[in-house]
mmCIF file of C-alpha atoms in Angstrom:
data_model
loop_
_atom_site.group_PDB
_atom_site.id
_atom_site.type_symbol
_atom_site.label_atom_id
_atom_site.label_comp_id
_atom_site.label_asym_id
_atom_site.label_seq_id
_atom_site.Cartn_x
_atom_site.Cartn_y
_atom_site.Cartn_z
ATOM 1 C CA ASP D 1 11.172 -42.357 82.109
ATOM 2 C CA GLY D 2 13.054 -42.501 78.823
ATOM 3 C CA GLY D 3 16.743 -43.110 78.841
ATOM 4 C CA ILE D 4 19.669 -45.414 78.285
ATOM 5 C CA THR D 5 20.368 -48.343 80.556
ATOM 6 C CA GLN D 6 23.799 -49.913 80.712
ATOM 7 C CA SER D 7 24.590 -53.081 82.593
ATOM 8 C CA PRO D 8 26.459 -54.221 84.493
ATOM 9 C CA LYS D 9 27.743 -51.087 86.209
ATOM 10 C CA TYR D 10 30.884 -52.844 87.393
ATOM 11 C CA LEU D 11 32.444 -55.929 85.850
ATOM 12 C CA PHE D 12 35.563 -57.919 86.573
ATOM 13 C CA ARG D 13 37.089 -60.220 84.004
ATOM 14 C CA LYS D 14 40.019 -62.555 83.912
ATOM 15 C CA GLU D 15 42.485 -62.238 81.081
ATOM 16 C CA GLY D 16 41.482 -64.300 78.064
ATOM 17 C CA GLN D 17 37.754 -64.054 78.686
ATOM 18 C CA ASN D 18 35.216 -62.336 76.488
ATOM 19 C CA VAL D 19 32.640 -60.115 78.158
ATOM 20 C CA THR D 20 29.480 -58.472 76.820
ATOM 21 C CA LEU D 21 28.229 -55.083 77.982
ATOM 22 C CA SER D 22 24.535 -54.395 77.588
ATOM 23 C CA CYS D 23 23.026 -51.135 76.328
ATOM 24 C CA GLU D 24 19.273 -50.608 75.999
ATOM 25 C CA GLN D 25 17.441 -47.401 75.073
ATOM 26 C CA ASN D 26 13.738 -46.548 75.117
ATOM 27 C CA LEU D 27 14.088 -43.149 73.438
ATOM 28 C CA ASN D 28 13.175 -44.484 69.981
ATOM 29 C CA HIS D 29 16.523 -43.214 68.708
ATOM 30 C CA ASP D 30 17.935 -44.489 65.446
ATOM 31 C CA ALA D 31 21.622 -44.070 66.209
ATOM 32 C CA MET D 32 23.639 -45.678 68.993
ATOM 33 C CA TYR D 33 27.310 -45.423 69.969
ATOM 34 C CA TRP D 34 29.926 -47.018 72.165
ATOM 35 C CA TYR D 35 32.740 -44.941 73.657
ATOM 36 C CA ARG D 36 35.671 -45.828 75.813
ATOM 37 C CA GLN D 37 36.937 -43.367 78.414
ATOM 38 C CA ASP D 38 40.385 -43.576 79.997
ATOM 39 C CA PRO D 39 41.820 -41.031 82.446
ATOM 40 C CA GLY D 40 43.179 -38.025 80.594
ATOM 41 C CA GLN D 41 42.133 -39.300 77.169
ATOM 42 C CA GLY D 42 38.551 -38.197 76.826
ATOM 43 C CA LEU D 43 36.029 -40.225 74.862
ATOM 44 C CA ARG D 44 37.165 -42.487 72.066
ATOM 45 C CA LEU D 45 34.647 -43.958 69.646
ATOM 46 C CA ILE D 46 34.616 -47.752 69.399
ATOM 47 C CA TYR D 47 31.619 -48.518 67.191
ATOM 48 C CA TYR D 48 28.475 -46.759 66.079
ATOM 49 C CA SER D 49 25.231 -47.722 64.414
ATOM 50 C CA GLN D 50 22.970 -45.368 62.521
ATOM 51 C CA ILE D 51 20.251 -47.914 61.819
ATOM 52 C CA VAL D 52 19.231 -51.443 62.742
ATOM 53 C CA ASN D 53 21.385 -54.208 61.231
ATOM 54 C CA ASP D 54 24.123 -51.752 60.300
ATOM 55 C CA PHE D 55 27.175 -50.522 62.220
ATOM 56 C CA GLN D 56 30.570 -48.962 61.529
ATOM 57 C CA LYS D 57 33.948 -49.064 63.207
ATOM 58 C CA GLY D 58 35.100 -46.058 65.134
ATOM 59 C CA ASP D 59 38.663 -45.087 66.003
ATOM 60 C CA ILE D 60 39.504 -48.013 68.282
ATOM 61 C CA ALA D 61 37.402 -50.976 67.094
ATOM 62 C CA GLU D 62 40.142 -53.608 67.313
ATOM 63 C CA GLY D 63 39.328 -56.225 69.930
ATOM 64 C CA TYR D 64 35.654 -55.248 70.129
ATOM 65 C CA SER D 65 32.498 -56.449 68.380
ATOM 66 C CA VAL D 66 28.900 -55.241 68.304
ATOM 67 C CA SER D 67 25.496 -56.180 66.945
ATOM 68 C CA ARG D 68 22.373 -54.162 66.242
ATOM 69 C CA GLU D 69 19.543 -56.633 65.786
ATOM 70 C CA LYS D 70 16.969 -54.425 67.485
ATOM 71 C CA LYS D 71 16.552 -50.674 67.478
ATOM 72 C CA GLU D 72 16.578 -50.591 71.283
ATOM 73 C CA SER D 73 19.702 -52.658 71.857
ATOM 74 C CA PHE D 74 23.389 -52.270 70.997
ATOM 75 C CA PRO D 75 25.533 -54.729 73.000
ATOM 76 C CA LEU D 76 29.323 -54.486 73.008
ATOM 77 C CA THR D 77 31.561 -57.536 73.352
ATOM 78 C CA VAL D 78 35.072 -56.987 74.627
ATOM 79 C CA THR D 79 37.061 -59.903 73.287
ATOM 80 C CA SER D 80 40.284 -61.447 74.518
ATOM 81 C CA ALA D 81 41.989 -59.770 71.553
ATOM 82 C CA GLN D 82 41.605 -56.372 73.229
ATOM 83 C CA LYS D 83 45.042 -55.781 74.763
ATOM 84 C CA ASN D 84 44.096 -53.252 77.407
ATOM 85 C CA PRO D 85 40.385 -53.599 78.151
ATOM 86 C CA THR D 86 40.300 -52.037 81.622
ATOM 87 C CA ALA D 87 38.322 -48.812 81.113
ATOM 88 C CA PHE D 88 35.028 -47.002 81.586
ATOM 89 C CA TYR D 89 32.625 -47.792 78.733
ATOM 90 C CA LEU D 90 29.843 -45.418 77.750
ATOM 91 C CA CYS D 91 26.894 -46.128 75.506
ATOM 92 C CA ALA D 92 25.034 -43.247 73.851
ATOM 93 C CA SER D 93 22.186 -42.665 71.455
ATOM 94 C CA SER D 94 20.952 -39.854 69.250
ATOM 95 C CA LYS D 95 17.727 -39.264 67.401
ATOM 96 C CA ASP D 96 19.437 -39.804 64.090
ATOM 97 C CA GLY D 97 22.954 -40.267 62.811
ATOM 98 C CA THR D 98 23.520 -36.769 61.524
ATOM 99 C CA ASN D 99 25.698 -35.857 64.511
ATOM 100 C CA THR D 100 24.026 -32.495 64.714
ATOM 101 C CA GLY D 101 21.826 -33.449 67.587
ATOM 102 C CA GLU D 102 22.230 -34.238 71.229
ATOM 103 C CA LEU D 103 23.857 -37.434 72.415
ATOM 104 C CA PHE D 104 22.220 -39.107 75.391
ATOM 105 C CA PHE D 105 24.575 -41.181 77.505
ATOM 106 C CA GLY D 106 24.072 -44.076 79.844
ATOM 107 C CA GLU D 107 25.624 -44.273 83.312
ATOM 108 C CA GLY D 108 28.563 -46.292 82.046
ATOM 109 C CA SER D 109 30.076 -49.704 82.739
ATOM 110 C CA ARG D 110 33.442 -49.988 84.454
ATOM 111 C CA LEU D 111 35.379 -53.039 83.311
ATOM 112 C CA THR D 112 38.408 -54.249 85.216
ATOM 113 C CA VAL D 113 40.603 -57.051 83.957
ATOM 114 C CA LEU D 114 42.291 -58.983 86.736
ATOM 115 C CA GLN A 1 47.371 -33.625 65.302
ATOM 116 C CA LYS A 2 44.129 -34.330 67.114
ATOM 117 C CA GLU A 3 40.956 -32.867 65.659
ATOM 118 C CA VAL A 4 40.036 -31.247 68.971
ATOM 119 C CA GLU A 5 42.430 -30.024 71.659
ATOM 120 C CA GLN A 6 41.380 -29.341 75.233
ATOM 121 C CA ASP A 7 43.542 -28.687 78.262
ATOM 122 C CA PRO A 8 42.705 -31.436 80.794
ATOM 123 C CA GLY A 9 43.499 -29.269 83.799
ATOM 124 C CA PRO A 10 42.800 -29.865 86.613
ATOM 125 C CA LEU A 11 41.332 -26.435 87.287
ATOM 126 C CA SER A 12 40.548 -25.420 90.867
ATOM 127 C CA VAL A 13 38.713 -22.167 91.691
ATOM 128 C CA PRO A 14 36.951 -20.654 94.723
ATOM 129 C CA GLU A 15 33.193 -20.421 94.856
ATOM 130 C CA GLY A 16 31.908 -17.345 93.014
ATOM 131 C CA ALA A 17 34.777 -17.210 90.520
ATOM 132 C CA ILE A 18 34.330 -16.884 86.780
ATOM 133 C CA VAL A 19 35.542 -20.015 85.033
ATOM 134 C CA SER A 20 36.771 -20.092 81.449
ATOM 135 C CA LEU A 21 37.086 -23.424 79.639
ATOM 136 C CA ASN A 22 38.434 -23.626 76.110
ATOM 137 C CA CYS A 23 38.950 -25.885 73.121
ATOM 138 C CA THR A 24 40.691 -25.425 69.818
ATOM 139 C CA TYR A 25 40.119 -27.398 66.669
ATOM 140 C CA SER A 26 41.831 -27.870 63.363
ATOM 141 C CA ASN A 27 39.120 -28.521 60.793
ATOM 142 C CA SER A 28 37.002 -25.636 59.483
ATOM 143 C CA ALA A 29 34.208 -28.055 58.484
ATOM 144 C CA PHE A 30 32.951 -28.231 62.078
ATOM 145 C CA GLN A 31 29.721 -26.266 62.459
ATOM 146 C CA TYR A 32 28.009 -27.765 65.522
ATOM 147 C CA PHE A 33 29.627 -27.148 68.892
ATOM 148 C CA MET A 34 28.638 -28.623 72.200
ATOM 149 C CA TRP A 35 29.697 -28.701 75.833
ATOM 150 C CA TYR A 36 28.991 -31.746 77.948
ATOM 151 C CA ARG A 37 29.257 -31.953 81.721
ATOM 152 C CA GLN A 38 30.272 -35.212 83.363
ATOM 153 C CA TYR A 39 30.045 -35.827 87.088
ATOM 154 C CA SER A 40 32.297 -38.441 88.607
ATOM 155 C CA ARG A 41 31.349 -42.019 87.670
ATOM 156 C CA LYS A 42 28.423 -40.814 85.548
ATOM 157 C CA GLY A 43 27.725 -40.423 81.841
ATOM 158 C CA PRO A 44 28.119 -36.990 80.216
ATOM 159 C CA GLU A 45 25.080 -34.761 79.775
ATOM 160 C CA LEU A 46 24.619 -31.978 77.247
ATOM 161 C CA LEU A 47 25.102 -28.541 78.764
ATOM 162 C CA MET A 48 25.269 -26.138 75.807
ATOM 163 C CA TYR A 49 24.695 -26.464 72.055
ATOM 164 C CA THR A 50 25.716 -23.850 69.493
ATOM 165 C CA TYR A 51 25.477 -23.789 65.746
ATOM 166 C CA SER A 52 28.191 -21.917 63.840
ATOM 167 C CA SER A 53 29.692 -18.755 65.341
ATOM 168 C CA GLY A 54 28.434 -16.505 68.088
ATOM 169 C CA ASN A 55 27.413 -16.578 71.712
ATOM 170 C CA LYS A 56 24.745 -18.481 73.558
ATOM 171 C CA GLU A 57 23.745 -17.833 77.148
ATOM 172 C CA ASP A 58 21.844 -20.077 79.525
ATOM 173 C CA GLY A 59 21.701 -18.883 83.106
ATOM 174 C CA ARG A 60 25.228 -18.780 84.502
ATOM 175 C CA PHE A 61 26.674 -20.461 81.421
ATOM 176 C CA THR A 62 27.820 -18.780 78.200
ATOM 177 C CA ALA A 63 29.168 -20.614 75.173
ATOM 178 C CA GLN A 64 31.218 -18.754 72.587
ATOM 179 C CA VAL A 65 32.346 -19.908 69.167
ATOM 180 C CA ASP A 66 34.987 -18.106 67.117
ATOM 181 C CA LYS A 67 35.211 -19.983 63.844
ATOM 182 C CA SER A 68 37.837 -17.646 62.412
ATOM 183 C CA SER A 69 40.211 -18.645 65.208
ATOM 184 C CA LYS A 70 38.867 -22.216 65.479
ATOM 185 C CA TYR A 71 38.324 -21.625 69.188
ATOM 186 C CA ILE A 72 35.379 -22.289 71.463
ATOM 187 C CA SER A 73 34.848 -21.300 75.083
ATOM 188 C CA LEU A 74 32.512 -22.003 77.961
ATOM 189 C CA PHE A 75 32.196 -19.404 80.705
ATOM 190 C CA ILE A 76 30.674 -20.170 84.083
ATOM 191 C CA ARG A 77 29.697 -17.145 86.159
ATOM 192 C CA ASP A 78 29.299 -17.249 89.945
ATOM 193 C CA SER A 79 30.679 -20.779 90.030
ATOM 194 C CA GLN A 80 29.265 -23.155 92.638
ATOM 195 C CA PRO A 81 30.644 -26.331 94.244
ATOM 196 C CA SER A 82 27.927 -28.201 92.339
ATOM 197 C CA ASP A 83 29.685 -27.149 89.106
ATOM 198 C CA SER A 84 32.599 -29.419 90.033
ATOM 199 C CA ALA A 85 32.768 -31.899 87.177
ATOM 200 C CA THR A 86 34.630 -32.693 83.985
ATOM 201 C CA TYR A 87 33.620 -30.519 81.029
ATOM 202 C CA LEU A 88 34.003 -31.972 77.554
ATOM 203 C CA CYS A 89 33.788 -29.995 74.362
ATOM 204 C CA ALA A 90 32.470 -31.721 71.263
ATOM 205 C CA MET A 91 31.925 -30.740 67.665
ATOM 206 C CA SER A 92 30.668 -32.141 64.402
ATOM 207 C CA ALA A 93 30.276 -31.379 60.732
ATOM 208 C CA PRO A 94 27.072 -31.565 58.673
ATOM 209 C CA ARG A 95 25.900 -34.927 57.417
ATOM 210 C CA GLY A 96 27.650 -35.893 54.230
ATOM 211 C CA SER A 97 30.917 -34.406 55.342
ATOM 212 C CA THR A 98 33.912 -36.691 55.599
ATOM 213 C CA LEU A 99 33.834 -35.845 59.291
ATOM 214 C CA GLY A 100 30.582 -37.685 59.800
ATOM 215 C CA ARG A 101 30.703 -38.093 63.552
ATOM 216 C CA LEU A 102 31.105 -36.231 66.825
ATOM 217 C CA TYR A 103 34.616 -35.356 67.980
ATOM 218 C CA PHE A 104 35.332 -34.875 71.675
ATOM 219 C CA GLY A 105 38.054 -33.022 73.517
ATOM 220 C CA ARG A 106 39.853 -34.744 76.390
ATOM 221 C CA GLY A 107 37.783 -32.948 79.000
ATOM 222 C CA THR A 108 38.789 -30.398 81.661
ATOM 223 C CA GLN A 109 38.387 -31.395 85.291
ATOM 224 C CA LEU A 110 36.982 -28.492 87.335
ATOM 225 C CA THR A 111 36.793 -28.227 91.115
ATOM 226 C CA VAL A 112 34.967 -25.330 92.771
ATOM 227 C CA TRP A 113 35.793 -25.129 96.453
ATOM 228 C CA PRO A 114 33.589 -23.396 99.057
#
């Protein structure tokens, strides 16, 4: 079955630690995205990538980093510079980066900072 | 002012009721309008997709777009407990526009009780 796989589903981190969230897709999609979801705030775009080896900052990129070395993979690192990292993180992909097509989402990763 | 405004609710209705969910937006460049449904602790999934103005019907769901008023709606007829979820509106402009990405509303939490 084609889809997006995010791991881990739940993650706990101590303050000051970096953590990397994995996102893998087997849909052969060009574009991939990372969103953050907080209660009552909807989805906020962190980073997106329209093609391999290229990515752009979204609305809330500070304290996050990404890479896109392979078409299938778009990992997100939450660094210690992110002041309030506890949130639900969603990875998505689309066939291309025109934003006129459907976004396919993963199941999400819930990060809690202790 | 946010690009997309959506009342977060919560909205609670009895089974069989007609549900109306709405979003307003500020930028007339948006031409692609979507509704996503998100069950608790899951990623969103595309429910309805509409291009430009007009109505689109799919079973118990009807999406309406009124570009003159910058207002979109999702109607759910004969609502069921299984419709209980958060509904997110989303919209985008054509590629090449300065709004080159998908914009989400905050989501409306809906509960349909038996």
